[in-house]
Amino acid sequence: MEIERINDNTVKFYISYLDVEERGFSRDEIWFNRDKSEELFWEMMDEVNEEADFVMEGPLWIQVQAMDKGLEVTVTRAQLTKDGQKLDMPDDIEERRRMFSNEDGASAATEFDEFEPVFNEPDTKNLEYSYVVTEVDELIPLSRRLQYVPIETALYHFEGKYFLHVSFDEILHSDDDIKDHISVFTEYLQGSPVTIHRLEEYGKEIFKKDALANVLHYFG
């Protein structure tokens, strides 16, 4: 886990999904299991406290951003006035803030009566995904199943494997559509953190567009 101390009241840390799994948690647990997400969060905060000397006192504002390979978490200790009133956070944090505190302002690590989930469900507004296969033929069953679904796909060869990049249109596809389609992709393929930018720069382009349709046409 990488830790960066921003200032006296703010610390940012990054944890990879591999690190999450090595700690005994799965991705599904941290997104959908409240108890597990809280357990992971406080485990990480204990480590932050040890390495960055960030004391968890009073309300905390938490901003969690899902990255390709892990999670970036920004924790800001709310500043209190002399009479114990909380000061508002800056606008950039305010929009996506999460508060972890109890009513009397005691350490948030000791009670969870007013505790909100640390992690929300993955943002369905993520419209791009990558998947990896060893051989192009592995894409044929998926191509047949989705041949009438309007999804933009591209295929690249990179580091000895084939990468299918998938793009959803937020106008054509609702959040529920995206979830349903992703479940189909994960049924057939293994997800990959490799971004389209890396594939375009270092990979060999096989099909720049309509990859699934072309796979079905040329290999099916």
Coordinates of C-alpha atoms in Angstrom, one line a residue:
M1 CA 0.0 0.0 0.0
E2 CA 1.4 3.4 -1.0
I3 CA 0.8 6.3 1.5
E4 CA 1.1 10.0 0.8
R5 CA 0.7 12.6 3.6
I6 CA -0.9 15.7 1.9
N7 CA -1.0 18.0 4.9
D8 CA -1.7 17.9 8.7
N9 CA -5.3 16.9 8.1
T10 CA -5.2 14.9 4.9
V11 CA -3.6 11.7 3.8
K12 CA -4.0 9.8 0.5
F13 CA -3.2 6.1 0.0
Y14 CA -3.4 3.7 -2.8
I15 CA -4.1 0.0 -2.4
S16 CA -4.0 -2.5 -5.3
Y17 CA -6.7 -5.2 -5.8
L18 CA -3.9 -7.7 -5.4
D19 CA -3.0 -6.3 -2.0
V20 CA -6.7 -6.3 -1.1
E21 CA -6.9 -10.0 -1.9
E22 CA -3.6 -10.8 -0.1
R23 CA -5.3 -9.2 3.0
G24 CA -8.0 -11.8 2.7
F25 CA -10.8 -9.7 1.0
S26 CA -12.4 -10.1 -2.4
R27 CA -13.5 -7.3 -4.7
D28 CA -17.1 -8.3 -4.2
E29 CA -16.8 -8.1 -0.4
I30 CA -15.3 -4.6 -0.4
W31 CA -18.1 -3.3 -2.7
F32 CA -21.1 -5.1 -1.4
N33 CA -20.4 -6.3 2.1
R34 CA -20.6 -3.5 4.6
D35 CA -18.9 -5.3 7.5
K36 CA -16.0 -6.4 5.2
S37 CA -15.5 -2.9 3.7
E38 CA -15.4 -1.4 7.2
E39 CA -12.9 -4.0 8.3
L40 CA -10.6 -3.4 5.4
F41 CA -10.9 0.4 5.8
W42 CA -9.9 0.4 9.5
E43 CA -7.1 -2.1 8.8
M44 CA -5.7 0.3 6.2
M45 CA -6.1 3.2 8.5
D46 CA -4.2 1.4 11.2
E47 CA -1.3 1.1 8.7
V48 CA -1.7 4.8 7.7
N49 CA -1.5 5.8 11.4
E50 CA 1.7 3.8 11.9
E51 CA 3.5 4.9 8.8
A52 CA 2.2 8.5 8.3
D53 CA 1.4 9.3 12.0
F54 CA -2.2 10.2 11.1
V55 CA -4.3 10.1 14.2
M56 CA -7.9 9.2 13.7
E57 CA -9.8 11.6 15.9
G58 CA -13.2 13.2 15.3
P59 CA -15.1 13.0 12.0
L60 CA -13.3 11.9 8.9
W61 CA -14.3 12.7 5.3
I62 CA -13.5 9.8 2.9
Q63 CA -13.2 10.0 -0.8
V64 CA -12.8 6.7 -2.6
Q65 CA -11.9 6.4 -6.3
A66 CA -11.8 3.1 -8.2
M67 CA -8.7 2.8 -10.4
D68 CA -7.8 0.2 -13.0
K69 CA -5.7 -1.8 -10.6
G70 CA -6.9 -0.7 -7.2
L71 CA -8.4 2.0 -5.0
E72 CA -7.2 5.5 -4.3
V73 CA -8.5 6.7 -0.9
T74 CA -8.3 10.3 0.4
V75 CA -9.0 10.8 4.1
T76 CA -9.4 14.3 5.6
R77 CA -9.8 15.0 9.3
A78 CA -12.6 17.5 9.7
Q79 CA -11.5 20.6 11.5
L80 CA -13.5 21.6 14.5
T81 CA -14.2 25.1 15.9
K82 CA -13.6 25.8 19.6
D83 CA -17.2 24.9 20.4
G84 CA -16.8 21.5 18.6
Q85 CA -18.7 22.5 15.4
K86 CA -17.5 20.8 12.2
L87 CA -16.1 23.1 9.5
D88 CA -17.2 22.4 5.9
M89 CA -14.7 20.7 3.7
P90 CA -13.3 22.1 0.4
D91 CA -15.7 21.9 -2.6
D92 CA -13.7 19.3 -4.4
I93 CA -14.1 16.9 -1.5
E94 CA -17.5 18.0 -0.5
E95 CA -19.1 16.6 -3.6
R96 CA -18.1 13.1 -2.9
R97 CA -17.6 13.1 0.8
R98 CA -18.3 10.3 3.3
M99 CA -18.4 11.0 7.0
F100 CA -17.3 8.6 9.7
S101 CA -18.1 9.8 13.2
N102 CA -20.2 9.4 16.3
E103 CA -22.3 12.1 17.8
D104 CA -19.9 13.2 20.6
G105 CA -17.0 13.6 18.2
A106 CA -15.0 10.7 19.8
S107 CA -12.7 8.6 17.8
A108 CA -14.5 7.2 14.7
A109 CA -12.6 3.9 15.1
T110 CA -14.4 2.9 18.2
E111 CA -18.1 3.0 17.3
F112 CA -20.1 2.4 14.2
D113 CA -23.6 3.4 15.1
E114 CA -23.6 6.3 12.5
F115 CA -21.1 4.6 10.2
E116 CA -21.8 4.8 6.5
P117 CA -20.3 2.2 4.1
V118 CA -16.8 3.0 3.1
F119 CA -17.1 1.8 -0.5
N120 CA -20.1 2.4 -2.8
E121 CA -21.1 0.0 -5.6
P122 CA -18.7 0.3 -8.6
D123 CA -19.5 3.3 -10.7
T124 CA -21.5 2.1 -13.7
K125 CA -20.4 5.3 -15.5
N126 CA -17.2 3.6 -16.2
L127 CA -17.8 3.0 -19.9
E128 CA -14.5 1.3 -20.9
Y129 CA -13.2 -2.2 -20.0
S130 CA -10.5 -4.5 -21.2
Y131 CA -10.4 -8.3 -21.4
V132 CA -7.6 -10.7 -22.2
V133 CA -7.5 -14.1 -24.1
T134 CA -4.7 -16.3 -25.3
E135 CA -6.2 -17.1 -28.7
V136 CA -8.6 -15.2 -30.9
D137 CA -10.8 -18.3 -31.2
E138 CA -11.7 -17.8 -27.6
L139 CA -13.8 -14.8 -28.6
I140 CA -16.1 -16.7 -31.0
P141 CA -18.7 -17.9 -28.5
L142 CA -19.0 -14.4 -27.0
S143 CA -19.2 -12.9 -30.5
R144 CA -22.1 -15.1 -31.4
R145 CA -23.9 -14.3 -28.2
L146 CA -23.5 -10.5 -28.6
Q147 CA -23.7 -10.2 -32.4
Y148 CA -26.8 -8.1 -32.2
V149 CA -25.8 -5.9 -29.3
P150 CA -24.4 -2.4 -30.2
I151 CA -21.2 -2.4 -28.3
E152 CA -18.0 -0.9 -29.6
T153 CA -15.1 -3.4 -29.4
A154 CA -11.5 -3.3 -30.5
L155 CA -8.9 -6.0 -30.6
Y156 CA -5.1 -5.7 -30.0
H157 CA -2.2 -8.1 -29.7
F158 CA 0.1 -7.2 -26.8
E159 CA 2.8 -9.1 -25.0
G160 CA 1.8 -12.4 -26.5
K161 CA -1.9 -12.2 -25.7
Y162 CA -5.0 -10.7 -27.3
F163 CA -6.8 -7.8 -25.6
L164 CA -10.4 -7.0 -26.3
H165 CA -11.3 -3.4 -25.4
V166 CA -15.0 -2.7 -24.9
S167 CA -16.7 0.7 -24.9
F168 CA -20.3 1.4 -23.9
D169 CA -22.3 4.4 -25.1
E170 CA -24.0 6.1 -22.2
I171 CA -26.9 7.2 -24.5
L172 CA -27.5 3.7 -25.9
H173 CA -26.9 1.8 -22.7
S174 CA -28.4 2.3 -19.3
D175 CA -26.6 1.5 -16.1
D176 CA -28.6 -1.8 -15.9
D177 CA -27.6 -2.6 -19.5
I178 CA -24.0 -2.1 -18.8
K179 CA -24.2 -4.3 -15.7
D180 CA -25.9 -7.0 -17.7
H181 CA -23.4 -6.9 -20.6
I182 CA -20.4 -6.8 -18.3
S183 CA -21.7 -10.0 -16.6
V184 CA -21.8 -11.6 -20.1
F185 CA -18.2 -10.6 -20.8
T186 CA -16.9 -11.8 -17.5
E187 CA -18.7 -15.1 -18.1
Y188 CA -16.5 -15.7 -21.1
L189 CA -13.4 -13.6 -20.5
Q190 CA -10.9 -12.6 -17.9
G191 CA -10.8 -8.9 -17.1
S192 CA -7.5 -6.9 -17.5
P193 CA -6.3 -3.6 -16.1
V194 CA -4.5 -2.8 -19.4
T195 CA -5.9 0.5 -20.7
I196 CA -6.7 1.4 -24.3
H197 CA -3.9 4.0 -24.2
R198 CA -1.3 1.4 -23.5
L199 CA -2.8 -0.9 -26.1
E200 CA -2.8 1.8 -28.8
E201 CA 0.8 2.8 -28.0
Y202 CA 2.5 -0.5 -27.5
G203 CA 0.1 -3.1 -28.9
K204 CA -0.5 -4.3 -32.5
E205 CA -4.0 -3.4 -33.8
I206 CA -6.0 -6.3 -35.1
F207 CA -9.4 -4.7 -35.4
K208 CA -9.8 -1.0 -34.4
K209 CA -13.6 -1.3 -34.4
D210 CA -16.4 -3.9 -34.5
A211 CA -13.9 -6.5 -33.2
L212 CA -16.5 -9.0 -32.2
A213 CA -18.3 -8.8 -35.5
N214 CA -15.0 -9.2 -37.4
V215 CA -13.9 -12.2 -35.2
L216 CA -17.2 -13.9 -36.0
H217 CA -16.9 -13.1 -39.7
Y218 CA -13.2 -14.1 -40.2
F219 CA -12.8 -16.9 -37.6
G220 CA -16.4 -18.1 -36.9

